[in-house]
Coordinates of C-alpha atoms in Angstrom, one line a residue:
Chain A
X21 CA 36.5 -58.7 -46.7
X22 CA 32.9 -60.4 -45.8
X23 CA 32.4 -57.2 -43.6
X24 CA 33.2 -55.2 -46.6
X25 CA 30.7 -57.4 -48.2
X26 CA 28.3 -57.0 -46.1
X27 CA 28.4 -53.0 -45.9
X28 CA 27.8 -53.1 -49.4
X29 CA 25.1 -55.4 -49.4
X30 CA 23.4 -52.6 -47.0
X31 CA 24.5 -49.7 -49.0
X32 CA 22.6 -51.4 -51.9
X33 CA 19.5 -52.3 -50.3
X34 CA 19.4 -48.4 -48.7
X35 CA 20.0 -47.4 -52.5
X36 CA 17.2 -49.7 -53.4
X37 CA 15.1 -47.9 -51.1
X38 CA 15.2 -44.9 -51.9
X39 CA 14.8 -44.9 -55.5
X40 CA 12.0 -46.5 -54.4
X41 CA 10.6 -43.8 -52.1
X42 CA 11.6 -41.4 -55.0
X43 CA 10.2 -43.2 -57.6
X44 CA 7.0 -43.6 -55.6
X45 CA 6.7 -39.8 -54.8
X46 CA 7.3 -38.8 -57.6
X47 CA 4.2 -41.6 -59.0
X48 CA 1.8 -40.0 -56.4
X49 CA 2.7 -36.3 -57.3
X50 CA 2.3 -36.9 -61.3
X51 CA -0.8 -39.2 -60.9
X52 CA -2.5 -36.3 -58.0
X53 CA -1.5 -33.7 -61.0
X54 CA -3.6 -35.9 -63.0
X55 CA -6.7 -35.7 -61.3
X56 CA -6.3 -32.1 -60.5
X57 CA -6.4 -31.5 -64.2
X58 CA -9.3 -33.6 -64.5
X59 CA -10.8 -32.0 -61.7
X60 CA -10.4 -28.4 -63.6
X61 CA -11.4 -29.8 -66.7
X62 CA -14.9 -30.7 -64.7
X63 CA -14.8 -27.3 -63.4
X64 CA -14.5 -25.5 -66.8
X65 CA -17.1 -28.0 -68.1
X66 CA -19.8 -26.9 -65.5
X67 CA -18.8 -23.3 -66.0
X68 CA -19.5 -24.0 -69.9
X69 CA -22.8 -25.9 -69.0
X70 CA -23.9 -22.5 -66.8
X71 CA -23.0 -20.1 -69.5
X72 CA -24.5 -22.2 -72.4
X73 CA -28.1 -21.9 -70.4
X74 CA -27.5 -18.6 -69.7
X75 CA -27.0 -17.8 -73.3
X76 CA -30.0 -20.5 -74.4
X77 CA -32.0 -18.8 -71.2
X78 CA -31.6 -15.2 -72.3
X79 CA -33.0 -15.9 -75.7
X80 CA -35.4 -18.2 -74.9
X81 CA -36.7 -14.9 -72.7
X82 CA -36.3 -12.2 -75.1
X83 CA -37.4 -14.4 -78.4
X84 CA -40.0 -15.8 -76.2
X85 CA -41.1 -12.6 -74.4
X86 CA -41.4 -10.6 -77.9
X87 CA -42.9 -13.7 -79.3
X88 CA -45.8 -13.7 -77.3
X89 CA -46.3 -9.8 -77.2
X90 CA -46.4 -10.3 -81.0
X91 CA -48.8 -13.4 -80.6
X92 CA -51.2 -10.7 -78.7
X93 CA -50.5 -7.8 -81.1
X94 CA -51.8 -10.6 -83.7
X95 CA -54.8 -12.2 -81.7
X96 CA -55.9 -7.8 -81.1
X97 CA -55.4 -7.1 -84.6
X98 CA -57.8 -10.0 -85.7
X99 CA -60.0 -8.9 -83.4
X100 CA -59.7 -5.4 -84.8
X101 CA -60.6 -6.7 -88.2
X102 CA -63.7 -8.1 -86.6
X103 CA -64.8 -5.2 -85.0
X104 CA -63.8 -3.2 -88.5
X105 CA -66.2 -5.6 -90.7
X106 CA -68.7 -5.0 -88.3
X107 CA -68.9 -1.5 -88.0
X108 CA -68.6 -1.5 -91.3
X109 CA -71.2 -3.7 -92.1
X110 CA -73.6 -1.7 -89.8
X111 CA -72.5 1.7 -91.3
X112 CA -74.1 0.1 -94.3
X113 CA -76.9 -1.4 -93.0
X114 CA -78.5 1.6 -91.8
X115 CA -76.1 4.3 -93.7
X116 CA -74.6 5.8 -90.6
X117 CA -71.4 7.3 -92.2
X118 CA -70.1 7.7 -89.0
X119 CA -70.4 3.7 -88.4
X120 CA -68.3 3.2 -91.8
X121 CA -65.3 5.4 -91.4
X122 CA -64.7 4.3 -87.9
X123 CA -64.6 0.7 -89.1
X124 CA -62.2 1.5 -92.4
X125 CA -59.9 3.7 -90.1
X126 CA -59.9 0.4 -87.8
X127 CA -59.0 -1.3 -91.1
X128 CA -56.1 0.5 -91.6
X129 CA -54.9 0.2 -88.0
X130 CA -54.6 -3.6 -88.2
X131 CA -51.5 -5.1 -88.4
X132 CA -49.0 -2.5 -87.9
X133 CA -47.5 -3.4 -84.9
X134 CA -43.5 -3.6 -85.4
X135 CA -43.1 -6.5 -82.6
X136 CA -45.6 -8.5 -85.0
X137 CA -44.0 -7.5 -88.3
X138 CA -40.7 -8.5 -86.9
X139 CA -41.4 -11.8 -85.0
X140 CA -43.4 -13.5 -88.2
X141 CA -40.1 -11.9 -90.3
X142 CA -38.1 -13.5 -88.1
X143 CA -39.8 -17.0 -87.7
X144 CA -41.1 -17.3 -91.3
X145 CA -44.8 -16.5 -91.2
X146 CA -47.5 -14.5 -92.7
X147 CA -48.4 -12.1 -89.9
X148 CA -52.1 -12.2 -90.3
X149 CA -51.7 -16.3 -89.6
X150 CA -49.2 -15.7 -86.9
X151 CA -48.4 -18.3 -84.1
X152 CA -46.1 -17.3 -81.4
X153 CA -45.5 -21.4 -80.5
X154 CA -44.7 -21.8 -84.2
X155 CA -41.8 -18.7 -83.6
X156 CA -41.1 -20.3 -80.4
X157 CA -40.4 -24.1 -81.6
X158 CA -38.5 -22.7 -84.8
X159 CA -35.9 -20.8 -81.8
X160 CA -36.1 -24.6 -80.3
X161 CA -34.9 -26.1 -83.3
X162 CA -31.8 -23.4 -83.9
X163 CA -31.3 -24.0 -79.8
X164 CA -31.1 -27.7 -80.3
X165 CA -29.0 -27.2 -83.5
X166 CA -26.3 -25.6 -81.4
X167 CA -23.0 -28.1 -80.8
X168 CA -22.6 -26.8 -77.2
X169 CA -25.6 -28.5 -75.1
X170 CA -25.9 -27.0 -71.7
X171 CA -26.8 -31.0 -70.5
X172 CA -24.4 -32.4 -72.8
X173 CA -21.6 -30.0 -71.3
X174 CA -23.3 -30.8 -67.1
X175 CA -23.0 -34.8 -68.4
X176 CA -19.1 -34.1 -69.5
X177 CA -17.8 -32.5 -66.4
X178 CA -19.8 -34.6 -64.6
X179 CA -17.8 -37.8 -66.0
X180 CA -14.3 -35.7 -65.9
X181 CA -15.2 -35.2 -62.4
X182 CA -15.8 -38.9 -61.5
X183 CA -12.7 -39.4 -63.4
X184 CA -10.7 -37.1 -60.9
X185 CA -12.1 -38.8 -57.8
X186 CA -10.9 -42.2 -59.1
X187 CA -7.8 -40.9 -60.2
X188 CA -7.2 -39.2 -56.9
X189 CA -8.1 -42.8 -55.1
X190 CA -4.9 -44.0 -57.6
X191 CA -3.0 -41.1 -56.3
X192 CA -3.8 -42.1 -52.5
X193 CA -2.4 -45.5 -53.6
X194 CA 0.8 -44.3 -55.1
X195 CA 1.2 -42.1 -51.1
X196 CA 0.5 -45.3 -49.4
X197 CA 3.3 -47.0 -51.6
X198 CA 5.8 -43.8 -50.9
X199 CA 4.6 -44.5 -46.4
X200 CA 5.4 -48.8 -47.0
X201 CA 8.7 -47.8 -48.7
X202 CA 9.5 -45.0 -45.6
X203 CA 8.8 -47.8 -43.2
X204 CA 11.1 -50.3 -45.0
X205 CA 14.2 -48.0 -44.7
X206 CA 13.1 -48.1 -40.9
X207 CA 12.0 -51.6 -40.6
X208 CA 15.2 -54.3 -41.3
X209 CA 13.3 -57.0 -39.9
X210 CA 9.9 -56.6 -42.3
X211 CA 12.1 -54.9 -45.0
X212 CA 11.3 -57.6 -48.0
X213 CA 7.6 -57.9 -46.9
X214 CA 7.2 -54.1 -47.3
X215 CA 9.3 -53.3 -49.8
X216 CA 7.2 -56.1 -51.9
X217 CA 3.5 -54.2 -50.7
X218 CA 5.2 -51.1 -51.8
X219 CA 6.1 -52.0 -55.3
X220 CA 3.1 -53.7 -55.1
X221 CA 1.1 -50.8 -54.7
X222 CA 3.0 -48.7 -56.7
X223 CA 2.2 -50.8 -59.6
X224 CA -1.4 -50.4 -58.7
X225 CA -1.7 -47.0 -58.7
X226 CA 0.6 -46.4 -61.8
X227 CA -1.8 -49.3 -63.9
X228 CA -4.8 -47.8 -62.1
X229 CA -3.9 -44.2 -63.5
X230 CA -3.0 -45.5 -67.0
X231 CA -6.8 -47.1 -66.7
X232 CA -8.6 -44.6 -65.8
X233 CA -7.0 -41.4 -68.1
X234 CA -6.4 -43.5 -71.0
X235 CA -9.1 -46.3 -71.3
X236 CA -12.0 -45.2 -68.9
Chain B
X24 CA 39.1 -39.7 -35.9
X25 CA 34.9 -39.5 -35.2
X26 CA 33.6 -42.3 -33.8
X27 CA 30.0 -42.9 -33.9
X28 CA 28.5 -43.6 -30.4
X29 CA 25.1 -45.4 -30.7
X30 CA 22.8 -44.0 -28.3
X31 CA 20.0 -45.5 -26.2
X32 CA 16.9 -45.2 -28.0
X33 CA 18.0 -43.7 -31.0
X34 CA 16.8 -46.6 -33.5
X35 CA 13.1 -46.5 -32.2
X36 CA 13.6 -42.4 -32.6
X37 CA 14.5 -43.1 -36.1
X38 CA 11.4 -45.7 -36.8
X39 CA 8.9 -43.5 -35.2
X40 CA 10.1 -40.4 -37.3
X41 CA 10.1 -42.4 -40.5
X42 CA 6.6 -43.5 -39.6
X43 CA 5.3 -40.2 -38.6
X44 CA 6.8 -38.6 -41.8
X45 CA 5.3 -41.2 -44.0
X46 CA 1.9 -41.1 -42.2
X47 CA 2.0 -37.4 -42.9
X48 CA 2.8 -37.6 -46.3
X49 CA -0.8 -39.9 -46.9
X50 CA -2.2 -37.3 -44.2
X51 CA -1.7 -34.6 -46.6
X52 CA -2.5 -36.7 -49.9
X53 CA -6.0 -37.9 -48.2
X54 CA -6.3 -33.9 -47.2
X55 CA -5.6 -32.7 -50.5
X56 CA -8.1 -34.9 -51.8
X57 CA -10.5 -33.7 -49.8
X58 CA -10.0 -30.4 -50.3
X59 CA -10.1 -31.0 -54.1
X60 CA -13.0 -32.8 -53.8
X61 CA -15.0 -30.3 -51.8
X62 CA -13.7 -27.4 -54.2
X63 CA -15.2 -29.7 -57.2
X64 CA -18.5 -30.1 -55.7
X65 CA -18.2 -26.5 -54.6
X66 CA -17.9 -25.9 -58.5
X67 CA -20.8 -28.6 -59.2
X68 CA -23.4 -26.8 -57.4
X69 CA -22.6 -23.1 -58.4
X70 CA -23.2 -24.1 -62.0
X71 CA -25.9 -26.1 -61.3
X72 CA -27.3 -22.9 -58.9
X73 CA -26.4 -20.7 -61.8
X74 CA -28.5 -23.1 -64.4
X75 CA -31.3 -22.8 -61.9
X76 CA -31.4 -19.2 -61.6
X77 CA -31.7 -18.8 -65.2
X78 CA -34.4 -21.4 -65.5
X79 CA -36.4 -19.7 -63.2
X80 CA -36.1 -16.6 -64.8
X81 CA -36.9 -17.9 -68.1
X82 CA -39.7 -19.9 -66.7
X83 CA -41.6 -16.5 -64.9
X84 CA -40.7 -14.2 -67.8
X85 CA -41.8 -17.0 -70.5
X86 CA -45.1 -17.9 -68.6
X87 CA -45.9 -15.0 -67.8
X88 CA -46.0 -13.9 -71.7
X89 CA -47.8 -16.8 -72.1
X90 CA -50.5 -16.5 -69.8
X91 CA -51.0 -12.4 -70.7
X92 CA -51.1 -14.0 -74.7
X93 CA -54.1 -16.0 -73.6
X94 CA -55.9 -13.5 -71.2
X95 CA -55.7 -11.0 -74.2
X96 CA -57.7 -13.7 -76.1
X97 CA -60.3 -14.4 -73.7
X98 CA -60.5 -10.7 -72.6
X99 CA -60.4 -9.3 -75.9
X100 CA -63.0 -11.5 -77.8
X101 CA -65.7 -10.8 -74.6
X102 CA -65.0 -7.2 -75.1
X103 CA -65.7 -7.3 -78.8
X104 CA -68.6 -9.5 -77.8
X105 CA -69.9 -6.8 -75.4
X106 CA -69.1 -4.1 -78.1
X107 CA -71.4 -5.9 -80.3
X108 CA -74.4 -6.6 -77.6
X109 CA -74.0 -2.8 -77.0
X110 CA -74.4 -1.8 -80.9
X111 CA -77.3 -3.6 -81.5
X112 CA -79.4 -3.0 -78.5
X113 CA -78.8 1.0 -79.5
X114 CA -80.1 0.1 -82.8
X115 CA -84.5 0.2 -83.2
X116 CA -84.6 -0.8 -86.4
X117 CA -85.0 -4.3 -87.7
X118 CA -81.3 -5.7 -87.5
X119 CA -81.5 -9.3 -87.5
X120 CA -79.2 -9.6 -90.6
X121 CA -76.4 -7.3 -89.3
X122 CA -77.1 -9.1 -85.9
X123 CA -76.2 -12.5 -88.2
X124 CA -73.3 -11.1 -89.8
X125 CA -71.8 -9.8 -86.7
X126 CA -72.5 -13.4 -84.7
X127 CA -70.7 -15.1 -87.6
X128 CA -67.5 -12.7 -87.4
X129 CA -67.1 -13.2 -83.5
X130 CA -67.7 -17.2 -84.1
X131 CA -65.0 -17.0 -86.5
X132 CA -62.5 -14.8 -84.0
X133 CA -63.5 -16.9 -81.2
X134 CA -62.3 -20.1 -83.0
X135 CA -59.6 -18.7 -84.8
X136 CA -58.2 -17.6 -81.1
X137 CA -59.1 -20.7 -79.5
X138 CA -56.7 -22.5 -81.8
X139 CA -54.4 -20.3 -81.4
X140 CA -54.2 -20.4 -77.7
X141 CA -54.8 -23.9 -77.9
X142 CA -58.0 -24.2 -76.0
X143 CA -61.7 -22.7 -75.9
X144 CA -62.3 -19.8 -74.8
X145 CA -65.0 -18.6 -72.4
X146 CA -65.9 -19.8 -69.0
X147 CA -63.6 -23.0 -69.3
X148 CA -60.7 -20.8 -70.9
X149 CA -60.9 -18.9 -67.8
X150 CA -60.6 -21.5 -65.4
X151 CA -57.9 -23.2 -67.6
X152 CA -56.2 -19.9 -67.5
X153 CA -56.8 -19.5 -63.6
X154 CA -55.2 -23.1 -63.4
X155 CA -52.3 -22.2 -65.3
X156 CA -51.9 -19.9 -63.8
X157 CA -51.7 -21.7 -60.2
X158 CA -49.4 -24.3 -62.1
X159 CA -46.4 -21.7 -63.0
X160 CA -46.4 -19.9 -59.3
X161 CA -46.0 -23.8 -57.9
X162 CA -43.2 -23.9 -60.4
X163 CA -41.7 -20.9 -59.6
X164 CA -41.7 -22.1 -55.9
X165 CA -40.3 -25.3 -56.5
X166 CA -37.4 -23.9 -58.5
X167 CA -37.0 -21.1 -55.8
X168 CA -36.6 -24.4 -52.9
X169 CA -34.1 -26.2 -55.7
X170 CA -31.8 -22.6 -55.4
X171 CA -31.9 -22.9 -51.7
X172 CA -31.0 -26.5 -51.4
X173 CA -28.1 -25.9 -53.9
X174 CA -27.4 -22.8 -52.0
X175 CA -26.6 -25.0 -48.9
X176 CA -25.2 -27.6 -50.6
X177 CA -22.9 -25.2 -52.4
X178 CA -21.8 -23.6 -49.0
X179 CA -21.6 -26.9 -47.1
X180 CA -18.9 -27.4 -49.6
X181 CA -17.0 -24.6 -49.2
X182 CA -16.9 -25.1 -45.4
X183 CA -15.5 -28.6 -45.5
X184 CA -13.1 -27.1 -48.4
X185 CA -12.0 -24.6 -45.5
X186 CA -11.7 -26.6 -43.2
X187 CA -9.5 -29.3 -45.5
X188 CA -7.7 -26.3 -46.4
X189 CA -6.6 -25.4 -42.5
X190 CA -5.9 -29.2 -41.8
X191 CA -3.8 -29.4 -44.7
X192 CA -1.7 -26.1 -42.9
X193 CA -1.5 -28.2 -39.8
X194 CA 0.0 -31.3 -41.8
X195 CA 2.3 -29.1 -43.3
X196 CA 3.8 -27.8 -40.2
X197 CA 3.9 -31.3 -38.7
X198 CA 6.1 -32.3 -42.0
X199 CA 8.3 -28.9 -41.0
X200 CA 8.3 -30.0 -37.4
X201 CA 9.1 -33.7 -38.3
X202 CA 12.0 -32.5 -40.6
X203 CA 13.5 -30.3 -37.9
X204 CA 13.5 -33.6 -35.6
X205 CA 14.9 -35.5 -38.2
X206 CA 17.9 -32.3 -38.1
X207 CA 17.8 -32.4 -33.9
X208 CA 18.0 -36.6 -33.8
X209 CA 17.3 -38.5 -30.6
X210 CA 18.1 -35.6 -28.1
X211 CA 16.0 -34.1 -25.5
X212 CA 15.3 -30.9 -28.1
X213 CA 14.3 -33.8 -31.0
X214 CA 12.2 -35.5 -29.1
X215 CA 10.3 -32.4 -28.0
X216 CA 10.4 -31.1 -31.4
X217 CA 8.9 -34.9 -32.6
X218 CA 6.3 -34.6 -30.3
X219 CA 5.1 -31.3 -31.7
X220 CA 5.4 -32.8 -34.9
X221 CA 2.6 -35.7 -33.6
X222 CA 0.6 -33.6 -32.3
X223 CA 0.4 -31.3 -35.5
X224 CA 0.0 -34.3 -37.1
X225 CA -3.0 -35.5 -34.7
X226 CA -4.7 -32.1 -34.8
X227 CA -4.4 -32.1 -38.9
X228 CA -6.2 -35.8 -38.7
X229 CA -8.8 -34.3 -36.4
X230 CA -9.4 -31.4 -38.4
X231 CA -9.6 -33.8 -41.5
X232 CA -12.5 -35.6 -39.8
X233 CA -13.8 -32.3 -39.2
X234 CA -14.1 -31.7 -42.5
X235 CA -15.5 -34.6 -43.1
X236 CA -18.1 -35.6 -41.1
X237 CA -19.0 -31.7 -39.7

């Protein structure tokens, strides 16, 4: 009977064991999923962040590009005004008929240029007082509106990727708990010591894991 | 009846396989982590190479807008000053009222420019221009180094991901390997079969610290 005993006593302590190495493989697999989803959810953030800036970019450059054409088509049309007054004013001056057409067909040319007409449309301004900056800050102010901010979306995947790397320390834990319960079923003589440092680390990782996803 | 003979040598076969299969089980969790974390910073620095690229494209095609805006300023008001000059040295008679009047409308353009550019124009607008100018090709540069760096950095990544990636094959054979001597036991053939297994093992570790600190 007391060998009997005794058999059993070792058949429950092997049992022990490994539910402990499955329980701890298992804890290390689920907890490295974890940080692998993190890890993608940084990924798709930075991909966000990069297509965000390419959007903002490619409007900044076309809005800004035609905004500054239309900013010169303005500043030449002012001048042409000038130079229409002028000419003009000389025809008159000293009745050269010649002098006084040119200057009213000038006239007529000013402000006809469809970039301008659009730009001051588009950005809410009279295109004889038209300011490409003006055009430029109001596409500012609808880029800054926008709920997707390429920093904003670099700053998130840049905390979901810190978030991995911790939670993939935690996952290292719960492998180093699965190797101290391996070298208990190996070890009789050490067995309590280990088994302890294993549980012990399990715990670790598993409160670690819980910290970090839920509360960090 | 089977009778269990306990052989010579077979406990310490046992401990050292249970070791070696645990060790290779963190091997491969240290090796994935790696690998995961080279992949992540692989993915860091393409986005942050692809946010570059388009900021230096903006930046040229937005400065260079700017900078043809103000030139057509400064260019176009001396040409309509040099229109003006021309007209009234062709003129004989008496012309020092049209001469006023035309003074006054290029005074007015000139300042209606200049605040529209944002500074005077003339001899100083040039230079200011000339020095813009200067100031957006450095920019251009700088950003042009920043793609490089990112460039290397983004490659350097994806090396020590490959190479995480082959040491991670390694540790999985040494697991197959180990498993197989686990199957053999304390024999001649399980013992060869371990030591394969701890070499695999070894190699994977070296390649690991390849990864890391190559």
């Amino acid at each position: 009977m007391p060998d009997h005993d005794a058999a059993a006593a070792v058949e429950g302590r092997d049992t022990r064991v490994a539910w402990l190495l499955a329980v701890a493989a298992i804890v290390a697999a689920l907890i490295g999923t974890w940080a692998a989803i993190l890890a993608a959810e940084a990924s798709v953030s930075w991909q966000d962040a990069a297509v965000q800036e390419v959007h903002a970019g490619s409007l900044r450059i076309v809005f800004g590009t035609a905004a500054y054409n239309a900013g010169a088509a303005a500043l030449d049309a002012q001048r042409t005004e000038a130079e229409a007054s002028n000419l003009a004013a000389a025809g008159r001056a000293y009745d050269i008929p010649a002098a006084r057409a040119e200057g009213a067909a000038l006239r007529k040319s000013v402000l006809v240029d469809p970039g301008l007409t659009m730009m001051s449309a588009a950005s809410g301004q009279s295109p004889d007082s038209y300011d490409p900056k003006v055009a430029v800050a109001s596409l500012e102010k609808q880029l800054a509106a926008a709920k997707n901010q390429p920093e904003a979306l670099q700053r998130e995947g840049d905390r979901a990727s810190r978030r991995a790397v911790r939670m993939s320390a935690a996952a290292v834990l719960g492998a180093i708990a699965f190797l101290l319960a391996a070298l208990a079923r190996a070890e009789t003589r050490r067995r309590p010591l280990l088994l302890g440092a294993s549980l012990g680390v399990l715990a670790l990782a598993v409160v670690g894991a819980l910290a970090i996803g839920i509360v960090i | 009846m089977d009778v269990e003979v306990p052989m010579a040598g077979s406990s310490a076969f046992t401990r050292l396989l249970t070791a070696l299969i645990g060790l290779t089980a963190v091997v491969a969790a240290g090796l994935t982590l790696l690998e995961l974390d080279a992949h992540r910073k692989e993915a860091r620095y393409a986005g942050l190479s692809s946010r570059t690229a388009v900021a230096l494209g903006e930046s040229a095609a937005i400065r260079t807008a700017v900078l043809r805006y103000e030139a057509t300023a400064i260019q176009g008001v001396a040409g309509l000053q040099a229109k003006a000059d021309s007209r009234q040295s062709s003129t004989a008679v008496d012309q020092l009222a049209v001469r006023a009047a035309e003074q006054n409308a290029l005074t007015e353009v000139k300042q209606e420019q200049s605040k529209l550019i944002g500074f005077p124009i003339g001899a100083k607008g040039k230079a200011r221009l000339a020095a813009e100018s200067t100031a957006a090709q450095a920019k251009l540069v700088r950003y042009g180094a920043q793609l490089d760096a990112l460039g290397a950095l983004r490659a350097e990544s994806a090396r020590r991901g490959t190479r995480a990636s082959l040491a991670l094959s390694l540790t999985a054979i040494a697991g197959a390997l180990l498993g197989l001597a686990a199957v053999l036991r304390a024999g001649r053939p399980g013992r060869i079969v371990l030591t394969a297994g701890l070499l695999a093992l070894v190699a994977a570790g070296a390649g690991g610290m390849w990864a890391v600190l190559g």
